[in-house]
């Protein structure tokens, strides 16, 4: 190692905010610490990571209605230095629409696009998000593409030829 | 236009009917790929800028859930077609870690050579198009000429020019021969001769400097708040490179530096990338030097892979920054979820804040200097 972690990075103080926190083996799964938390704690958790000098690496979701009967939010935090990746798993209700969590945008603006993507793909809403709208799928889409019941690609009906249109001048 | 004259800036109370909207892209000649920027302007000054993305969305993450792990391989290099090798091998390395597969030494070295050659070709293309954005046509022609040499060399072993599917779980598809190694050496020699020439061609050009010095400054907390990685981060003095922070493959065996600058402007990002090409040359050189004999795949490989249940994360340093794969396995041979954390997505998400208060002409320089690849953002 020829460089050190930035000096202002400290271990985040998360006492009491998580339901469970366990060290993990990064050589096996890439995570240094795994946390499980409830939705009402995600903003406070983000704030603690922010104070400790970490950055929000990503937010995503999983459709776990099949096995856990829940929609799951996934946050990973890391720092600019020797890796110290924290995984935060948050299980929400299985209702779509209905599943919702507070928005982390006030703490990390990076959450803006990540949360929009989660909303776009899963229909999970974020309370307090400044402009929650679709980001990758068309604005007029009426589906959330990464839900497991959205359908398998090979099940899609064959595309029909568009109707003949008359050219007008 | 380095420091805008305060008199030119729109007063905060400028009436709404003095504003107008400009759609830059998705088919603007100097916009990258299919990025659309919705600009709200007061004269030339940007009041708000909103990137509109999704035009190149191809549902890679949905496709991942619809096929087996091995069938997702060809998708990976199509996520970012300019450094496809890095993405393809990242997926292989992630799966090897999950499945506990030992990669033969020779394959490791070949992968490193391929990765770094790909990084150079990606930076070369960026160099050419960035200058093209700023009005310099000639460098583009030179860069593409050089890049072609690299594509030729990689084509020789992978069979493709951009969308390589060279990696397999456990190794690579084809062994390299002497002609490949000679070709790679010739590329290094050539790039090393040409980089000083490029720099003397543009670096002190007065127009180039005027358009880059002090333009699009991204420093301090902004970087961390948006999770910015790659050259834009290193141009602001943070020496974060996944190859060092979280070494993967055999990067811990090579001697290379992480180039940094402190200004955080377009010029700093330009210089960081030029220096990175030199560092990649050094790595390739060492890898060719140390390339051992031996197999390129482990003995007998299975056709079906069933990873253990659980969540996994694997990160690499792509040409654009921190690329991460979040893989969830439910114990079957289809992934339950693959999330691609792409660097350009986070880097571009900072644009509304960076572009606010700049001028339309600077937008081209700023967005160009970030080096976004839209298919990687839209996935």
Coordinates of C-alpha atoms in Angstrom, one line a residue:
Chain A
X1 CA 0.0 0.0 0.0
X2 CA 1.5 3.3 -1.0
X3 CA -1.4 5.4 0.2
X4 CA -3.5 5.6 3.3
X5 CA -7.1 6.2 3.8
X6 CA -8.0 9.9 3.9
X7 CA -7.3 11.3 7.3
X8 CA -10.9 12.3 7.9
X9 CA -12.2 8.8 7.6
X10 CA -13.1 7.2 10.9
X11 CA -15.1 4.1 11.7
X12 CA -18.8 5.0 11.5
X13 CA -20.6 5.0 14.9
X14 CA -23.7 3.0 14.3
X15 CA -24.6 1.8 17.8
X16 CA -28.2 1.0 18.2
X17 CA -29.2 2.0 14.7
X18 CA -29.0 -1.4 13.1
X19 CA -31.0 -4.5 13.9
X20 CA -27.8 -6.5 13.5
X21 CA -24.2 -5.9 12.4
X22 CA -21.8 -8.6 11.7
X23 CA -18.3 -8.6 10.3
X24 CA -17.9 -10.4 7.1
X25 CA -15.0 -11.8 5.1
X26 CA -14.3 -9.5 2.1
X27 CA -12.1 -12.1 0.5
X28 CA -15.2 -14.2 0.1
X29 CA -18.1 -11.8 -0.6
X30 CA -16.6 -8.4 -0.9
X31 CA -18.2 -7.0 2.3
X32 CA -16.4 -6.0 5.4
X33 CA -19.5 -5.5 7.6
X34 CA -23.1 -6.6 7.0
X35 CA -25.9 -4.7 8.6
X36 CA -29.6 -5.3 8.8
X37 CA -31.8 -2.3 9.5
X38 CA -35.3 -1.0 9.4
X39 CA -36.6 1.6 6.9
X40 CA -37.0 4.3 9.5
X41 CA -33.3 4.3 10.2
X42 CA -31.8 4.6 6.7
X43 CA -31.4 8.4 6.8
X44 CA -29.8 8.4 10.2
X45 CA -27.5 5.6 9.0
X46 CA -26.5 7.6 5.9
X47 CA -25.8 10.6 8.2
X48 CA -23.5 8.5 10.3
X49 CA -21.6 7.2 7.3
X50 CA -21.4 10.7 6.0
X51 CA -19.9 12.0 9.2
X52 CA -17.4 9.2 9.1
X53 CA -16.2 10.3 5.7
X54 CA -17.7 7.4 3.7
X55 CA -19.4 7.7 0.3
X56 CA -22.6 6.1 -0.9
X57 CA -21.4 3.5 -3.3
X58 CA -24.8 2.3 -4.6
X59 CA -28.5 1.8 -3.7
X60 CA -30.4 -1.0 -5.3
X61 CA -33.3 -3.3 -4.5
X62 CA -34.2 -6.9 -4.8
X63 CA -37.6 -8.4 -5.4
X64 CA -37.6 -11.0 -2.6
X65 CA -41.4 -11.4 -2.5
X66 CA -40.9 -15.0 -3.5
X67 CA -38.8 -16.2 -0.6
X68 CA -38.9 -13.5 2.1
X69 CA -42.3 -11.9 1.3
X70 CA -40.5 -8.5 1.2
X71 CA -39.0 -6.0 -1.1
X72 CA -35.4 -5.4 -0.1
X73 CA -33.4 -2.3 -0.3
X74 CA -29.6 -2.6 -0.5
X75 CA -27.2 0.2 0.4
X76 CA -23.4 -0.1 0.2
X77 CA -21.1 2.4 1.7
X78 CA -17.3 2.6 1.1
X79 CA -14.5 5.0 1.6
X80 CA -11.8 6.5 -0.6
X81 CA -8.9 4.5 0.7
X82 CA -8.3 1.0 1.7
X83 CA -11.7 -0.7 1.1
X84 CA -14.2 -0.9 4.0
X85 CA -17.5 -1.8 2.5
X86 CA -20.6 -1.8 4.6
X87 CA -23.7 -3.6 3.3
X88 CA -27.0 -2.4 4.7
X89 CA -30.1 -4.6 4.0
X90 CA -33.5 -3.1 4.6
X91 CA -36.6 -5.2 4.2
X92 CA -39.8 -3.4 3.2
X93 CA -43.4 -4.5 2.8
X94 CA -44.2 -6.7 -0.2
X95 CA -46.9 -4.4 -1.5
X96 CA -46.2 -2.8 -4.9
X97 CA -47.2 0.0 -5.0
X98 CA -46.9 0.7 -1.3
X99 CA -43.4 -0.3 -0.2
X100 CA -41.6 2.9 0.7
X101 CA -38.6 4.2 2.6
X102 CA -37.3 7.7 3.5
X103 CA -35.1 9.3 1.0
X104 CA -31.3 9.8 1.6
X105 CA -31.0 12.7 -0.9
X106 CA -30.7 15.3 1.9
X107 CA -27.6 13.5 3.1
X108 CA -26.1 12.1 -0.1
X109 CA -27.2 13.8 -3.4
X110 CA -25.8 10.6 -5.0
X111 CA -29.0 8.9 -3.8
X112 CA -31.1 11.0 -6.1
X113 CA -30.5 9.0 -9.2
X114 CA -30.1 5.6 -7.4
X115 CA -33.5 6.1 -5.7
X116 CA -35.1 7.1 -9.0
X117 CA -33.7 4.0 -10.6
X118 CA -35.1 1.8 -7.7
X119 CA -38.4 3.5 -8.2
X120 CA -38.3 3.0 -11.9
X121 CA -37.4 -0.7 -11.8
X122 CA -39.2 -1.8 -8.6
X123 CA -41.9 0.8 -7.8
X124 CA -40.6 1.4 -4.3
X125 CA -41.2 5.0 -3.4
X126 CA -38.9 7.3 -1.4
X127 CA -40.5 9.9 1.0
X128 CA -38.9 13.3 0.7
X129 CA -37.2 12.7 -2.6
X130 CA -37.1 16.0 -4.5
X131 CA -38.2 14.7 -7.9
X132 CA -39.1 11.0 -7.9
X133 CA -39.7 10.1 -11.5
X134 CA -38.6 7.4 -14.0
X135 CA -35.0 7.5 -15.1
X136 CA -34.2 4.7 -17.5
X137 CA -37.5 3.4 -18.7
X138 CA -39.8 5.6 -20.8
X139 CA -41.8 8.2 -18.9
X140 CA -45.1 6.6 -19.9
X141 CA -44.2 3.1 -19.0
X142 CA -46.8 1.3 -16.9
X143 CA -44.6 -1.4 -15.5
X144 CA -41.6 -1.8 -13.2
X145 CA -39.2 -3.9 -15.2
X146 CA -37.2 -5.7 -12.5
X147 CA -40.1 -7.1 -10.6
X148 CA -40.0 -10.9 -10.8
X149 CA -43.6 -11.0 -12.0
X150 CA -43.0 -8.6 -14.9
X151 CA -42.2 -11.5 -17.0
X152 CA -39.3 -13.3 -18.5
X153 CA -37.9 -11.9 -21.7
X154 CA -38.4 -15.1 -23.7
X155 CA -42.1 -15.0 -22.8
X156 CA -42.6 -11.7 -24.5
X157 CA -45.1 -11.9 -27.4
X158 CA -43.5 -11.6 -30.8
X159 CA -43.4 -8.1 -32.1
X160 CA -46.1 -7.3 -34.6
X161 CA -45.4 -5.2 -37.6
X162 CA -46.6 -1.6 -37.1
X163 CA -49.7 -0.7 -39.0
X164 CA -49.2 0.8 -42.4
X165 CA -49.2 4.5 -42.2
X166 CA -50.0 6.9 -44.9
X167 CA -47.4 9.6 -45.5
X168 CA -48.8 13.0 -45.4
X169 CA -47.0 16.0 -46.9
Chain B
X1 CA -14.1 31.9 -20.2
X2 CA -12.4 31.2 -16.9
X3 CA -14.1 33.4 -14.4
X4 CA -17.5 34.7 -15.4
X5 CA -17.9 38.4 -14.9
X6 CA -20.4 38.8 -12.1
X7 CA -22.2 41.4 -14.1
X8 CA -23.0 38.8 -16.8
X9 CA -24.6 36.5 -14.4
X10 CA -28.3 36.3 -14.2
X11 CA -29.6 37.9 -11.0
X12 CA -31.4 35.3 -8.9
X13 CA -34.6 37.2 -9.5
X14 CA -34.3 37.2 -13.3
X15 CA -37.9 37.0 -14.6
X16 CA -39.0 33.6 -15.9
X17 CA -39.8 35.1 -19.3
X18 CA -36.2 35.9 -19.8
X19 CA -35.3 32.2 -19.5
X20 CA -35.2 29.8 -22.3
X21 CA -34.8 26.1 -22.6
X22 CA -32.3 24.3 -24.8
X23 CA -32.3 20.6 -25.5
X24 CA -28.7 19.5 -26.0
X25 CA -28.8 16.0 -27.4
X26 CA -29.7 13.2 -27.6
X27 CA -28.4 13.7 -31.2
X28 CA -26.2 16.6 -30.7
X29 CA -22.9 16.3 -32.7
X30 CA -20.7 17.1 -29.7
X31 CA -22.8 15.4 -27.1
X32 CA -21.5 12.0 -26.1
X33 CA -23.6 9.1 -27.2
X34 CA -27.3 9.6 -26.5
X35 CA -27.1 11.9 -23.6
X36 CA -29.7 14.6 -23.5
X37 CA -29.1 17.7 -21.4
X38 CA -32.1 19.9 -20.7
X39 CA -30.7 23.3 -20.1
X40 CA -32.5 26.3 -18.6
X41 CA -30.6 29.3 -19.8
X42 CA -30.4 33.0 -19.1
X43 CA -28.5 34.2 -22.1
X44 CA -25.4 31.9 -22.2
X45 CA -25.5 31.1 -18.5
X46 CA -26.9 27.8 -17.3
X47 CA -29.5 28.2 -14.6
X48 CA -30.3 24.6 -14.3
X49 CA -29.1 21.5 -16.2
X50 CA -30.8 18.2 -16.1
X51 CA -29.3 15.2 -17.7
X52 CA -32.0 13.0 -19.3
X53 CA -30.8 9.4 -19.7
X54 CA -32.2 6.0 -20.6
X55 CA -32.1 6.3 -24.4
X56 CA -29.7 3.3 -24.6
X57 CA -31.3 1.2 -21.9
X58 CA -31.1 -2.4 -23.0
X59 CA -32.2 -4.2 -19.8
X60 CA -28.9 -5.9 -19.1
X61 CA -29.9 -6.5 -15.4
X62 CA -33.2 -8.0 -16.4
X63 CA -31.4 -10.2 -19.0
X64 CA -29.1 -11.4 -16.2
X65 CA -32.0 -12.8 -14.2
X66 CA -33.3 -14.5 -17.3
X67 CA -30.3 -16.6 -18.1
X68 CA -27.7 -18.7 -16.5
X69 CA -24.5 -17.2 -15.1
X70 CA -22.4 -18.3 -18.0
X71 CA -24.9 -16.9 -20.5
X72 CA -24.5 -13.4 -19.1
X73 CA -20.9 -13.3 -20.2
X74 CA -21.4 -11.7 -23.6
X75 CA -23.6 -9.0 -22.0
X76 CA -20.8 -7.7 -19.8
X77 CA -18.6 -6.2 -22.5
X78 CA -21.6 -4.5 -24.1
X79 CA -22.3 -2.5 -20.9
X80 CA -19.3 -0.3 -21.7
X81 CA -18.2 -0.9 -25.3
X82 CA -15.1 1.2 -24.9
X83 CA -13.5 -0.8 -22.2
X84 CA -15.5 -4.0 -22.6
X85 CA -12.5 -6.2 -21.7
X86 CA -12.4 -4.8 -18.2
X87 CA -16.1 -5.4 -17.6
X88 CA -16.0 -8.9 -19.1
X89 CA -13.0 -9.9 -17.0
X90 CA -14.6 -8.2 -13.9
X91 CA -17.5 -10.5 -14.2
X92 CA -15.3 -13.6 -14.6
X93 CA -13.3 -12.6 -11.6
X94 CA -16.4 -12.0 -9.5
X95 CA -17.7 -15.4 -10.4
X96 CA -14.4 -17.1 -9.7
X97 CA -14.4 -15.5 -6.3
X98 CA -17.9 -16.7 -5.6
X99 CA -17.3 -20.2 -7.0
X100 CA -13.8 -20.5 -5.6
X101 CA -12.1 -21.2 -8.9
X102 CA -8.4 -21.0 -9.1
X103 CA -7.2 -19.1 -12.2
X104 CA -3.9 -20.3 -13.7
X105 CA -1.0 -17.9 -13.5
X106 CA -0.6 -17.5 -17.3
X107 CA -4.3 -16.5 -17.6
X108 CA -3.9 -13.9 -14.9
X109 CA -1.0 -12.3 -16.7
X110 CA -2.8 -12.4 -20.1
X111 CA -5.9 -10.8 -18.4
X112 CA -3.7 -8.0 -17.0
X113 CA -2.2 -7.3 -20.4
X114 CA -5.6 -7.3 -22.1
X115 CA -7.1 -5.1 -19.4
X116 CA -4.5 -2.5 -19.6
X117 CA -4.3 -2.4 -23.4
X118 CA -8.1 -1.9 -23.3
X119 CA -7.7 0.9 -20.8
X120 CA -5.1 2.6 -23.1
X121 CA -7.4 2.3 -26.1
X122 CA -10.3 3.7 -24.1
X123 CA -8.3 6.7 -22.9
X124 CA -7.0 7.2 -26.5
X125 CA -10.6 7.4 -27.8
X126 CA -11.5 9.8 -25.0
X127 CA -8.5 12.0 -25.8
X128 CA -9.5 12.2 -29.5
X129 CA -13.2 12.9 -28.9
X130 CA -12.5 15.3 -26.1
X131 CA -10.3 17.4 -28.4
X132 CA -12.8 17.0 -31.2
X133 CA -15.5 18.5 -28.8
X134 CA -13.2 21.5 -28.2
X135 CA -12.8 22.0 -31.9
X136 CA -9.5 20.2 -32.6
X137 CA -10.1 17.7 -35.4
X138 CA -6.5 16.5 -36.1
X139 CA -5.7 14.8 -32.8
X140 CA -8.8 12.6 -33.3
X141 CA -7.3 11.2 -36.5
X142 CA -4.0 10.4 -34.8
X143 CA -5.6 8.8 -31.8
X144 CA -7.8 6.6 -33.8
X145 CA -4.8 5.5 -35.8
X146 CA -3.0 4.4 -32.6
X147 CA -6.2 2.9 -31.1
X148 CA -6.5 0.8 -34.2
X149 CA -3.2 -0.8 -33.5
X150 CA -4.4 -1.9 -30.1
X151 CA -7.7 -3.2 -31.4
X152 CA -5.7 -5.2 -34.0
X153 CA -3.6 -6.8 -31.3
X154 CA -6.6 -7.6 -29.1
X155 CA -8.6 -8.8 -32.1
X156 CA -5.8 -11.3 -32.8
X157 CA -6.6 -13.3 -29.6
X158 CA -10.2 -12.4 -28.8
X159 CA -11.7 -12.4 -32.3
X160 CA -13.5 -9.1 -31.8
X161 CA -12.7 -5.4 -31.8
X162 CA -14.8 -4.0 -29.1
X163 CA -17.2 -6.4 -27.5
X164 CA -14.7 -8.9 -26.3
X165 CA -16.0 -12.0 -24.6
X166 CA -12.5 -13.2 -23.9
X167 CA -12.9 -14.3 -20.3
X168 CA -14.3 -17.6 -19.0
X169 CA -14.9 -18.6 -15.4
X170 CA -11.4 -19.8 -14.7
X171 CA -9.3 -18.3 -17.4
X172 CA -9.5 -17.0 -20.9
X173 CA -10.6 -18.5 -24.2
X174 CA -7.5 -18.4 -26.2
X175 CA -3.8 -18.4 -25.5
X176 CA -1.5 -15.6 -26.7
X177 CA 1.3 -16.3 -29.2
X178 CA 4.6 -14.6 -29.9
X179 CA 2.9 -12.4 -32.6
X180 CA 0.5 -11.1 -30.0
X181 CA 3.3 -10.3 -27.6
X182 CA 5.4 -8.6 -30.3
X183 CA 2.4 -6.7 -31.3
X184 CA 1.8 -5.5 -27.8
X185 CA 5.4 -4.5 -27.4
X186 CA 5.2 -2.6 -30.7
X187 CA 2.0 -0.8 -29.4
X188 CA 3.7 0.2 -26.2
X189 CA 6.7 1.6 -28.1
X190 CA 4.5 3.5 -30.4
X191 CA 2.2 4.9 -27.7
X192 CA 5.2 6.1 -25.7
X193 CA 6.5 7.9 -28.7
X194 CA 3.2 9.5 -29.5
X195 CA 2.1 10.7 -26.1
X196 CA 4.7 13.4 -25.9
X197 CA 3.8 14.4 -29.5
X198 CA 0.1 14.6 -28.5
X199 CA 1.0 16.8 -25.6
X200 CA 3.1 19.1 -27.6
X201 CA 0.3 19.3 -30.1
X202 CA -2.4 20.4 -27.7
X203 CA -1.2 20.9 -24.1
X204 CA 0.0 24.4 -24.4
X205 CA -2.4 25.5 -27.2
X206 CA -3.9 28.7 -26.0
X207 CA -7.4 27.8 -27.0
X208 CA -7.2 24.5 -25.3
X209 CA -5.9 26.0 -22.1
X210 CA -8.5 28.7 -22.1
X211 CA -11.2 26.2 -22.4
X212 CA -9.9 23.8 -19.8
X213 CA -8.0 25.7 -17.1
X214 CA -10.3 26.4 -14.2
X215 CA -13.3 25.1 -16.0
X216 CA -15.7 22.6 -14.4
X217 CA -14.0 22.5 -11.1
X218 CA -15.0 19.4 -9.0
X219 CA -13.3 19.3 -5.7
X220 CA -13.8 18.7 -2.0
X221 CA -17.0 17.3 -0.6
X222 CA -18.9 17.3 -3.9
X223 CA -16.9 14.3 -5.0
X224 CA -17.7 12.2 -2.0
X225 CA -21.4 13.3 -1.8
X226 CA -21.9 12.1 -5.3
X227 CA -19.7 9.0 -5.1
X228 CA -17.5 10.2 -7.9
X229 CA -14.7 7.8 -8.8
X230 CA -12.0 7.4 -11.5
X231 CA -10.1 10.2 -13.2
X232 CA -12.4 13.0 -12.1
X233 CA -11.7 12.0 -8.5
X234 CA -8.0 11.6 -8.9
X235 CA -7.8 15.0 -10.7
X236 CA -9.0 16.5 -7.4
X237 CA -6.2 14.9 -5.4
X238 CA -7.8 11.8 -4.1
X239 CA -5.5 8.8 -4.9
X240 CA -8.4 6.3 -5.0
X241 CA -8.0 3.5 -7.5
X242 CA -9.6 0.1 -6.9
X243 CA -6.5 -1.6 -8.2
X244 CA -4.8 -0.3 -5.0
X245 CA -7.6 0.1 -2.6
X246 CA -9.0 -3.4 -3.1
X247 CA -6.4 -5.3 -5.3
X248 CA -7.9 -7.9 -7.6
X249 CA -6.4 -10.3 -10.1
X250 CA -2.6 -9.9 -9.7
X251 CA -2.4 -6.1 -9.6
X252 CA -0.6 -6.2 -6.3
X253 CA 2.4 -7.6 -8.1
X254 CA 3.0 -4.7 -10.4
X255 CA 4.9 -1.5 -9.8
X256 CA 2.7 1.5 -10.9
X257 CA 1.7 4.9 -9.7
X258 CA -1.7 6.5 -9.3
X259 CA -1.4 9.8 -11.1
X260 CA -3.2 12.6 -9.4
X261 CA -3.7 16.4 -9.8
X262 CA -5.2 18.8 -7.3
X263 CA -7.0 21.4 -9.4
X264 CA -10.0 19.2 -10.2
X265 CA -10.7 21.1 -13.5
X266 CA -10.9 19.9 -17.1
X267 CA -7.2 20.3 -17.5
X268 CA -6.4 18.2 -14.4
X269 CA -8.7 15.4 -15.7
X270 CA -7.0 15.6 -19.0
X271 CA -3.5 15.3 -17.5
X272 CA -4.5 12.4 -15.2
X273 CA -5.7 10.3 -18.1
X274 CA -2.6 11.0 -20.1
X275 CA -0.5 9.9 -17.2
X276 CA -2.6 6.9 -16.7
X277 CA -1.8 5.7 -20.2
X278 CA 1.9 5.8 -19.3
X279 CA 1.2 3.8 -16.1
X280 CA -0.8 1.2 -18.1
X281 CA 2.1 0.9 -20.4
X282 CA 4.3 0.1 -17.4
X283 CA 1.9 -2.6 -16.2
X284 CA 1.7 -4.2 -19.6
X285 CA 5.4 -4.2 -19.9
X286 CA 5.9 -5.9 -16.5
X287 CA 3.2 -8.4 -17.3
X288 CA 4.8 -9.4 -20.7
X289 CA 8.1 -9.6 -18.9
X290 CA 6.7 -11.9 -16.2
X291 CA 4.3 -14.0 -18.4
X292 CA 4.8 -17.6 -17.3
X293 CA 4.2 -20.7 -19.4
X294 CA 1.3 -23.0 -18.5
X295 CA -2.3 -23.6 -19.0
X296 CA -4.9 -20.8 -19.6
X297 CA -7.8 -22.7 -18.1
X298 CA -8.0 -24.9 -15.0
X299 CA -8.3 -28.6 -15.9
X300 CA -11.8 -29.9 -16.3
X301 CA -14.5 -27.2 -16.0
X302 CA -18.1 -27.7 -15.3
X303 CA -20.8 -26.5 -17.7
X304 CA -23.2 -25.5 -15.0
X305 CA -22.4 -23.3 -12.1
X306 CA -24.4 -23.1 -8.9
X307 CA -23.0 -20.6 -6.5
X308 CA -23.8 -20.7 -2.8
X309 CA -26.8 -18.6 -1.6
X310 CA -26.0 -15.0 -0.6
X311 CA -24.9 -11.5 -1.6
X312 CA -21.6 -10.8 -3.2
X313 CA -19.9 -7.6 -4.3
X314 CA -16.9 -7.3 -6.6
X315 CA -15.2 -4.1 -7.8
X316 CA -12.7 -3.3 -10.4
X317 CA -11.2 -0.1 -11.7
X318 CA -12.5 0.5 -15.2
X319 CA -11.3 3.3 -17.5
X320 CA -14.0 5.5 -16.0
X321 CA -13.8 4.6 -12.3
X322 CA -15.2 2.2 -9.8
X323 CA -17.2 -0.5 -11.5
X324 CA -19.0 -2.8 -9.0
X325 CA -21.1 -5.9 -9.5
X326 CA -23.6 -6.8 -6.8
X327 CA -24.6 -10.4 -7.3
X328 CA -27.3 -12.2 -5.4
X329 CA -27.5 -15.9 -5.7
X330 CA -30.4 -18.0 -4.7
X331 CA -28.5 -21.3 -5.1
X332 CA -29.8 -22.1 -8.6
X333 CA -27.8 -21.6 -11.8
X334 CA -29.6 -18.4 -12.6
X335 CA -28.6 -15.2 -10.8
X336 CA -31.4 -13.8 -8.7
X337 CA -30.1 -10.3 -9.1
X338 CA -27.1 -8.6 -10.8
X339 CA -26.7 -4.9 -10.1
X340 CA -24.1 -3.1 -12.2
X341 CA -22.8 -0.2 -10.3
X342 CA -21.2 1.8 -13.1
X343 CA -18.9 4.7 -12.6
X344 CA -20.3 7.0 -15.3
X345 CA -23.8 6.9 -13.7
X346 CA -22.5 8.4 -10.4
X347 CA -20.1 10.8 -12.2
X348 CA -22.8 12.1 -14.5
X349 CA -25.3 12.5 -11.6
X350 CA -23.2 15.4 -10.3
X351 CA -23.7 17.4 -13.5
X352 CA -26.7 19.5 -12.3
X353 CA -24.6 20.9 -9.5
X354 CA -21.3 21.2 -11.6
X355 CA -23.0 22.8 -14.6
X356 CA -25.0 25.4 -12.7
X357 CA -23.6 28.9 -13.3
X358 CA -21.3 27.8 -16.2
X359 CA -21.7 28.7 -19.9
X360 CA -23.1 26.7 -22.7
X361 CA -19.7 26.4 -24.4
X362 CA -18.2 25.1 -21.2
X363 CA -20.8 22.3 -21.0
X364 CA -19.2 20.6 -23.9
X365 CA -15.8 20.7 -22.2
X366 CA -17.1 19.6 -18.8
X367 CA -19.2 16.7 -19.9
X368 CA -16.4 15.7 -22.3
X369 CA -13.8 15.7 -19.5
X370 CA -15.9 13.4 -17.3
X371 CA -15.7 10.8 -20.0
X372 CA -19.2 9.4 -19.9
X373 CA -20.2 6.3 -21.9
X374 CA -23.9 6.3 -22.2
X375 CA -24.6 2.6 -22.7
X376 CA -22.8 2.1 -19.4
X377 CA -25.1 4.6 -17.7
X378 CA -28.3 3.3 -19.2
X379 CA -27.4 -0.4 -19.0

